[in-house]
Amino acid sequence: MRTSRRTRALLVGAVVVATVVLGACSEKKSPAILGGNGSESHTISGLWWVMFALAAAVYAIVGSFILVAAFRGRGTRHGRPTRITPDGFIWVGGIIVPTLILMTIAGFTVSTTAAVRKPSSQALRIDVVGKRWWWAVDYPGLGIKTANEIHVPVGQPLSFKLTSDNVIHSFWVPQIAGKVDTIPGQNNYLNVTVRKAGTYRGLCAEYCGTQHANMQFLVIAQSPGDFGRWAARESILPPRDLTEEQARGQFVFVNSACAGCHTIKDTQAQGDVGPDLTDVGQRQTLGAATIPNDTGHLSGWIANPQTVKPGNQMPPQSLSSSDLHAVVAYLQSLK
Ligand code: CUA
């Protein structure tokens, strides 16, 4: 009898340990949720640790009661089960302690929420629109438009204005801030200061259709000097002195279906269905951080984006091989 109780207790312990250990496994590396590299995520991770500490304490106490019960079993006195839970225990453990814990968490949550939504008047405004399935990015004060890669200066308050022109998406860069929904017909704001330079992966955190999982983006946090140089570079785009092949690529681009959906500044390509490609040559990824931006992937994407990201709004392009090479060379010059 004693052995079977011990076996049961060991089994319970093994299941608990396995759940905790295996819960940390994942095939695809996700962005760290406790990075704390932004003012907002730092505040939020403080709240997370308070909640974690309280939950861990409750878990340990309740778990130890279960273990004690598993070892002790139900005792009997004069042939009747013994009463092992006095009324006072139920009052304290069932009502007073949970109420105190919930009130503590509520207090921390309200103060944290108030702290992270405080706007700054010196903030750099960045307008982001959730598209299907990519992100349009506009710096209204700097005259820069781009997509899927958001350059930001470290140490300067940022104010993201977030909306959508289709369904609800959610803008989330776990390492720097909490998630904020982009809702059609409504502007939501996210105020944050990035504290550490680096490239942070962001994702859409609200199911929005077949390519929800591939609706990602990068936040490239740079020193103020590097950000200034990037912004200055953006302002002289697109390049004017094209090689013969690049110029032919531009001709093909603006005279084909490409121009109906994409904008390249200072050209006849002024479509607004797909991402603005004015600086596409300097982006690290294509298809909203789905594939790397190199010659092979770019050529494959243009020829048939549906094989890479099925269901996205760009149809396959039947360009001759030489036209495709020229278009690729032109797009790569845009940096
Ligand atoms: Cu956009 Cu999920």
Coordinates of C-alpha atoms and ligand atoms in Angstrom, one line a residue:
M1 CA 0.0 0.0 0.0
R2 CA 2.7 2.4 1.0
T3 CA 4.7 1.6 -2.2
S4 CA 1.7 2.4 -4.4
R5 CA 1.2 5.7 -2.7
R6 CA 4.8 6.6 -3.2
T7 CA 4.6 5.5 -6.8
R8 CA 1.5 7.7 -7.3
A9 CA 3.3 10.7 -5.8
L10 CA 6.4 10.1 -8.0
L11 CA 4.2 9.9 -11.1
V12 CA 2.4 13.1 -10.3
G13 CA 5.9 14.8 -9.7
A14 CA 7.2 13.4 -13.0
V15 CA 4.2 14.7 -15.0
V16 CA 4.6 18.2 -13.4
V17 CA 8.3 18.3 -14.2
A18 CA 7.7 17.0 -17.8
T19 CA 5.0 19.6 -18.4
V20 CA 7.2 22.5 -17.3
V21 CA 10.3 21.3 -19.2
L22 CA 8.5 20.3 -22.5
G23 CA 6.5 23.5 -22.3
A24 CA 9.7 25.5 -23.1
C25 CA 10.3 23.5 -26.3
S26 CA 9.5 25.0 -29.7
E27 CA 10.6 24.2 -33.2
K28 CA 10.7 27.8 -34.3
K29 CA 12.5 30.3 -32.1
S30 CA 10.0 32.9 -31.0
P31 CA 10.9 36.4 -29.9
A32 CA 11.7 36.6 -26.2
I33 CA 8.7 37.8 -24.2
L34 CA 10.8 39.0 -21.3
G35 CA 13.5 40.9 -23.3
G36 CA 12.8 44.2 -21.7
N37 CA 14.6 46.1 -24.5
G38 CA 11.9 48.8 -24.7
S39 CA 10.5 51.0 -22.0
E40 CA 7.1 49.4 -22.3
S41 CA 8.2 45.7 -22.3
H42 CA 10.5 46.5 -19.3
T43 CA 7.4 47.7 -17.3
I44 CA 5.3 44.8 -18.5
S45 CA 8.0 42.2 -17.6
G46 CA 8.0 43.7 -14.1
L47 CA 4.3 42.9 -13.8
W48 CA 4.9 39.5 -15.3
W49 CA 7.5 38.7 -12.6
V50 CA 5.1 39.7 -9.8
M51 CA 2.4 37.5 -11.3
F52 CA 4.8 34.7 -11.8
A53 CA 6.1 34.9 -8.2
L54 CA 2.5 34.8 -6.8
A55 CA 1.5 32.0 -9.1
A56 CA 4.7 30.0 -8.3
A57 CA 4.0 30.4 -4.5
V58 CA 0.4 29.2 -4.9
Y59 CA 1.5 26.3 -7.1
A60 CA 4.2 25.3 -4.5
I61 CA 1.8 25.5 -1.6
V62 CA -1.1 23.7 -3.3
G63 CA 1.3 21.1 -4.8
S64 CA 2.8 20.3 -1.4
F65 CA -0.8 19.8 0.0
I66 CA -1.4 17.3 -2.8
L67 CA 1.8 15.5 -2.1
V68 CA 1.0 15.4 1.7
A69 CA -2.5 14.1 0.9
A70 CA -1.1 11.5 -1.6
F71 CA 1.3 10.1 1.1
R72 CA -1.0 10.4 4.0
G73 CA -4.2 9.0 2.4
R74 CA -7.6 9.3 4.1
G75 CA -7.3 8.4 7.8
T76 CA -10.1 6.9 9.9
R77 CA -11.1 7.3 13.5
H78 CA -13.6 4.8 15.1
G79 CA -14.3 3.5 11.6
R80 CA -15.3 7.0 10.2
P81 CA -13.1 9.3 7.9
T82 CA -11.2 11.9 10.0
R83 CA -12.1 15.5 9.4
I84 CA -8.8 17.0 8.0
T85 CA -9.9 20.5 6.9
P86 CA -11.0 22.8 9.7
D87 CA -13.3 25.7 8.8
G88 CA -10.7 28.3 9.5
F89 CA -8.4 26.8 6.9
I90 CA -11.2 27.2 4.2
W91 CA -11.8 30.8 5.2
V92 CA -8.1 31.7 5.0
G93 CA -7.0 29.5 2.1
G94 CA -10.2 29.7 0.1
I95 CA -11.3 33.3 0.5
I96 CA -8.9 35.7 2.3
V97 CA -5.6 34.7 0.5
P98 CA -7.1 34.5 -3.0
T99 CA -8.8 37.9 -2.5
L100 CA -5.5 39.5 -1.4
I101 CA -3.6 37.9 -4.3
L102 CA -6.2 39.1 -6.9
M103 CA -6.2 42.6 -5.4
T104 CA -2.4 42.8 -5.5
I105 CA -2.4 41.7 -9.2
A106 CA -5.2 44.1 -10.1
G107 CA -3.3 47.0 -8.5
F108 CA -0.1 46.2 -10.3
T109 CA -2.0 45.7 -13.6
V110 CA -3.8 49.1 -13.4
S111 CA -0.6 51.0 -12.5
T112 CA 1.4 49.3 -15.3
T113 CA -1.3 49.9 -17.9
A114 CA -1.4 53.6 -17.0
A115 CA 2.4 53.8 -17.1
V116 CA 2.8 52.3 -20.6
R117 CA 0.1 54.4 -22.3
K118 CA 1.6 57.7 -21.4
P119 CA 2.3 59.7 -24.6
S120 CA 5.4 61.9 -25.1
S121 CA 5.3 65.2 -26.9
Q122 CA 8.8 64.7 -28.4
A123 CA 7.9 61.3 -29.9
L124 CA 8.8 60.3 -33.4
R125 CA 5.5 59.5 -35.1
I126 CA 5.4 56.3 -37.1
D127 CA 2.2 55.3 -38.8
V128 CA 1.7 51.6 -39.4
V129 CA -1.2 50.1 -41.3
G130 CA -1.9 46.4 -41.1
K131 CA -2.4 45.0 -44.6
R132 CA -3.1 41.5 -45.9
W133 CA -0.5 40.2 -45.0
W134 CA 2.2 42.8 -44.5
W135 CA 2.7 46.2 -42.8
A136 CA 2.7 49.6 -44.4
V137 CA 5.1 52.0 -42.6
D138 CA 5.0 55.8 -42.9
Y139 CA 7.1 58.5 -41.1
P140 CA 4.9 61.5 -41.7
G141 CA 7.4 63.9 -40.1
L142 CA 10.3 62.6 -42.3
G143 CA 8.5 62.0 -45.6
I144 CA 9.6 58.3 -45.6
K145 CA 7.4 55.4 -46.7
T146 CA 8.5 51.8 -46.4
A147 CA 7.1 48.4 -45.5
N148 CA 7.8 45.6 -43.1
E149 CA 11.0 47.0 -41.7
I150 CA 10.8 49.8 -39.2
H151 CA 14.0 51.7 -38.5
V152 CA 13.9 53.5 -35.1
P153 CA 16.4 55.5 -33.1
V154 CA 17.4 54.1 -29.7
G155 CA 16.6 56.4 -26.7
Q156 CA 14.0 58.6 -28.5
P157 CA 10.3 58.2 -27.6
L158 CA 8.3 56.7 -30.4
S159 CA 4.6 57.0 -31.0
F160 CA 3.2 54.4 -33.3
K161 CA -0.2 55.2 -34.8
L162 CA -1.8 51.8 -35.7
T163 CA -4.7 51.0 -37.9
S164 CA -5.9 48.6 -40.6
D165 CA -7.7 48.9 -43.9
N166 CA -9.1 45.4 -43.9
V167 CA -9.5 43.0 -40.9
I168 CA -8.1 43.3 -37.4
H169 CA -4.4 42.6 -36.9
S170 CA -2.3 43.0 -33.9
F171 CA 1.1 44.7 -33.8
W172 CA 3.5 42.9 -31.5
V173 CA 7.2 43.2 -30.9
P174 CA 7.5 41.3 -27.6
Q175 CA 11.1 42.5 -26.9
I176 CA 10.1 46.1 -26.9
A177 CA 6.4 46.4 -26.2
G178 CA 3.0 44.7 -25.6
K179 CA 0.7 44.0 -28.4
V180 CA -1.7 46.5 -29.8
D181 CA -4.6 45.7 -32.2
T182 CA -4.8 47.4 -35.5
I183 CA -8.6 48.0 -36.1
P184 CA -10.2 49.3 -39.3
G185 CA -11.6 52.8 -38.8
Q186 CA -9.8 53.3 -35.5
N187 CA -6.4 54.6 -34.5
N188 CA -4.6 52.9 -31.7
Y189 CA -1.4 54.3 -30.2
L190 CA 1.7 52.6 -28.9
N191 CA 4.2 54.8 -27.1
V192 CA 7.6 53.2 -26.4
T193 CA 11.3 54.0 -26.2
V194 CA 13.7 51.3 -27.4
R195 CA 16.6 51.0 -25.0
K196 CA 19.0 48.8 -26.8
A197 CA 20.1 48.7 -30.5
G198 CA 19.3 45.5 -32.3
T199 CA 17.0 43.9 -34.8
Y200 CA 13.8 42.7 -33.2
R201 CA 11.3 40.4 -34.9
G202 CA 7.7 41.5 -34.6
L203 CA 4.6 39.5 -35.5
C204 CA 0.9 39.8 -36.1
A205 CA -0.8 38.5 -33.0
E206 CA -4.4 38.4 -34.2
Y207 CA -5.6 35.7 -36.6
C208 CA -6.3 37.5 -39.9
G209 CA -6.4 34.9 -42.6
T210 CA -4.4 32.2 -44.3
Q211 CA -1.0 34.0 -44.1
H212 CA -1.4 35.3 -40.5
A213 CA 1.7 33.3 -39.5
N214 CA 3.8 35.0 -42.3
M215 CA 2.7 38.5 -41.4
Q216 CA 5.9 39.4 -39.6
F217 CA 8.2 42.5 -39.6
L218 CA 11.5 43.7 -38.2
V219 CA 12.1 46.6 -35.9
I220 CA 15.7 47.8 -36.6
A221 CA 16.8 49.9 -33.6
Q222 CA 19.8 52.0 -34.4
S223 CA 21.9 54.6 -32.6
P224 CA 20.6 58.2 -33.3
G225 CA 23.5 58.7 -35.7
D226 CA 22.9 55.6 -37.7
F227 CA 19.2 56.3 -37.8
G228 CA 19.9 59.8 -39.0
R229 CA 22.1 58.4 -41.8
W230 CA 19.4 55.9 -42.8
A231 CA 16.8 58.6 -42.9
A232 CA 19.1 60.9 -45.0
R233 CA 19.7 58.0 -47.4
E234 CA 15.9 57.4 -47.7
S235 CA 15.4 61.0 -48.7
I236 CA 17.6 60.7 -51.8
L237 CA 15.9 57.5 -53.0
P238 CA 15.3 56.3 -55.6
P239 CA 18.8 56.4 -57.3
R240 CA 19.0 58.4 -60.5
D241 CA 22.0 56.9 -62.3
L242 CA 20.9 53.5 -63.3
T243 CA 22.9 51.0 -65.4
E244 CA 21.6 49.9 -68.7
E245 CA 20.1 46.7 -67.3
Q246 CA 18.6 48.5 -64.3
A247 CA 17.0 51.2 -66.5
R248 CA 15.5 48.4 -68.6
G249 CA 14.2 46.8 -65.4
Q250 CA 12.6 50.1 -64.4
F251 CA 11.0 50.3 -67.9
V252 CA 9.5 46.8 -67.6
F253 CA 8.4 47.5 -64.0
V254 CA 6.5 50.7 -64.7
N255 CA 5.0 49.3 -67.9
S256 CA 3.8 46.1 -66.5
A257 CA 1.2 45.0 -63.8
C258 CA 3.9 45.7 -61.1
A259 CA 3.1 49.5 -61.3
G260 CA -0.6 48.9 -60.7
C261 CA 0.0 47.6 -57.2
H262 CA 3.4 49.1 -56.0
T263 CA 4.8 52.5 -55.6
I264 CA 8.3 53.5 -56.3
K265 CA 8.8 57.2 -55.5
D266 CA 9.4 59.6 -58.4
T267 CA 8.3 57.0 -61.0
Q268 CA 5.0 56.3 -62.7
A269 CA 4.6 53.3 -60.4
Q270 CA 2.1 54.6 -57.8
G271 CA -0.1 51.6 -56.9
D272 CA -1.1 51.1 -53.3
V273 CA -2.2 47.5 -53.1
G274 CA 1.2 46.0 -52.3
P275 CA 4.2 47.3 -50.3
D276 CA 6.0 50.6 -51.3
L277 CA 9.2 49.4 -53.0
T278 CA 11.1 52.7 -53.0
D279 CA 13.8 51.2 -50.7
V280 CA 13.3 47.5 -51.3
G281 CA 16.9 46.9 -52.3
Q282 CA 18.0 47.6 -48.7
R283 CA 15.5 45.4 -46.9
Q284 CA 16.6 42.2 -45.3
T285 CA 13.5 40.2 -46.1
L286 CA 10.7 39.8 -48.5
G287 CA 7.0 38.9 -48.1
A288 CA 6.8 40.4 -44.6
A289 CA 9.8 38.7 -43.2
T290 CA 8.9 35.4 -44.9
I291 CA 12.1 34.9 -47.0
P292 CA 15.5 36.5 -47.2
N293 CA 16.0 39.3 -49.7
D294 CA 18.6 38.0 -52.1
T295 CA 18.7 37.5 -55.9
G296 CA 17.3 33.9 -55.9
H297 CA 14.5 34.6 -53.5
L298 CA 13.5 37.9 -55.1
S299 CA 13.4 36.3 -58.6
G300 CA 11.4 33.4 -57.3
W301 CA 9.0 35.7 -55.5
I302 CA 8.3 37.8 -58.6
A303 CA 7.9 34.8 -60.8
N304 CA 5.4 33.1 -58.4
P305 CA 4.8 34.5 -55.0
Q306 CA 2.0 32.0 -54.5
T307 CA 4.4 29.1 -54.0
V308 CA 6.1 31.1 -51.2
K309 CA 3.1 32.6 -49.5
P310 CA -0.1 30.9 -50.8
G311 CA -3.2 33.2 -50.8
N312 CA -1.3 36.5 -50.8
Q313 CA -2.6 39.2 -53.1
M314 CA 0.3 39.2 -55.6
P315 CA -0.4 37.0 -58.7
P316 CA 2.5 35.2 -60.6
Q317 CA 4.3 37.4 -63.1
S318 CA 5.0 35.9 -66.6
L319 CA 8.1 37.9 -67.4
S320 CA 10.7 36.6 -69.9
S321 CA 13.9 35.5 -68.2
S322 CA 15.8 38.6 -69.4
D323 CA 13.0 40.9 -68.2
L324 CA 13.0 39.2 -64.8
H325 CA 16.7 39.6 -64.4
A326 CA 16.4 43.3 -65.4
V327 CA 13.6 43.9 -62.9
V328 CA 15.5 42.1 -60.1
A329 CA 18.6 44.3 -60.9
Y330 CA 16.5 47.4 -60.8
L331 CA 14.8 46.5 -57.5
Q332 CA 18.1 45.7 -56.0
S333 CA 19.4 49.1 -57.0
L334 CA 16.8 50.8 -54.8
K335 CA 18.9 51.2 -51.6
Ligands
CUA1 CU1 -2.4 40.0 -39.5 CU2 -2.6 38.0 -38.2

